[in-house]
Amino acid sequence: VQLQASGGGLVQAGGSLRLSCASSGRTFVGVAMGWFRQAPGKEREFVAVIRWTGTIAYYADSVKGRFTISRDDAENTVYLQMKSLKPEDTAVYYCAGGGAYGNSWYKPDYWGQGTQVTVSS
């Protein structure tokens, strides 16, 4: 199983980015997918998770109203649309798949490699 994240980059505060995560090796139809991030010197933290139906998603309080997670099961891809970015959103963003989740947590079975997001002030 491979999860390939992309879409990171450098953006000014207030800007937008869309991250993508494509899976190969297995389909994630029927399971949750999500995103985490890790800022320098900090622990990895939960960002968002989307239910297998794609109709229900949960977010960390720090990104609610600014980030939107979505999925395209036909493409085995999950997205993270990020708007109104802040310098504190700077981190390496990781996608993840499978596992268990709740309305403020997610414990995936699979991890992808990270993509760097840098927000300048």
PDB file of C-alpha atoms in Angstrom, residues 2-6 19-23 33-37 44 48 78-80 92-97 106 108 110-115:
ATOM      1  CA  GLN A   2       1.320   3.390  -0.961  1.00  0.00           C
ATOM      2  CA  LEU A   3      -0.161   6.780  -0.213  1.00  0.00           C
ATOM      3  CA  GLN A   4       1.380   9.537  -2.294  1.00  0.00           C
ATOM      4  CA  ALA A   5       0.767  13.074  -1.054  1.00  0.00           C
ATOM      5  CA  SER A   6       1.351  16.129  -3.210  1.00  0.00           C
ATOM      6  CA  LEU A  19      -3.250  18.819  -1.103  1.00  0.00           C
ATOM      7  CA  SER A  20      -3.884  15.501  -2.820  1.00  0.00           C
ATOM      8  CA  CYS A  21      -3.221  11.972  -1.668  1.00  0.00           C
ATOM      9  CA  ALA A  22      -3.440   9.130  -4.154  1.00  0.00           C
ATOM     10  CA  SER A  23      -3.446   5.530  -3.003  1.00  0.00           C
ATOM     11  CA  MET A  33      -9.039   8.593   4.998  1.00  0.00           C
ATOM     12  CA  GLY A  34      -7.502  11.631   6.590  1.00  0.00           C
ATOM     13  CA  TRP A  35      -4.710  14.104   7.148  1.00  0.00           C
ATOM     14  CA  PHE A  36      -2.239  14.871   9.909  1.00  0.00           C
ATOM     15  CA  ARG A  37       0.476  17.479  10.189  1.00  0.00           C
ATOM     16  CA  ARG A  44       2.188  15.006  14.772  1.00  0.00           C
ATOM     17  CA  ALA A  48      -9.143  15.980   9.373  1.00  0.00           C
ATOM     18  CA  VAL A  78      -8.355  12.221  -0.883  1.00  0.00           C
ATOM     19  CA  TYR A  79      -7.986  15.999  -0.940  1.00  0.00           C
ATOM     20  CA  LEU A  80      -7.427  18.721   1.616  1.00  0.00           C
ATOM     21  CA  VAL A  92       4.658  18.645   6.942  1.00  0.00           C
ATOM     22  CA  TYR A  93       1.252  17.252   6.041  1.00  0.00           C
ATOM     23  CA  TYR A  94       0.703  13.486   5.988  1.00  0.00           C
ATOM     24  CA  CYS A  95      -2.185  11.574   4.516  1.00  0.00           C
ATOM     25  CA  ALA A  96      -3.445   8.375   6.076  1.00  0.00           C
ATOM     26  CA  GLY A  97      -5.954   5.615   5.399  1.00  0.00           C
ATOM     27  CA  TYR A 106      -8.057   9.318  14.003  1.00  0.00           C
ATOM     28  CA  PRO A 108      -5.067   5.103  10.730  1.00  0.00           C
ATOM     29  CA  TYR A 110      -1.617   3.298   6.721  1.00  0.00           C
ATOM     30  CA  TRP A 111       0.534   6.395   6.361  1.00  0.00           C
ATOM     31  CA  GLY A 112       1.751   8.282   3.356  1.00  0.00           C
ATOM     32  CA  GLN A 113       4.877  10.334   3.031  1.00  0.00           C
ATOM     33  CA  GLY A 114       4.591  13.992   3.878  1.00  0.00           C
ATOM     34  CA  THR A 115       4.344  17.115   1.796  1.00  0.00           C
TER      35      THR A 115
END
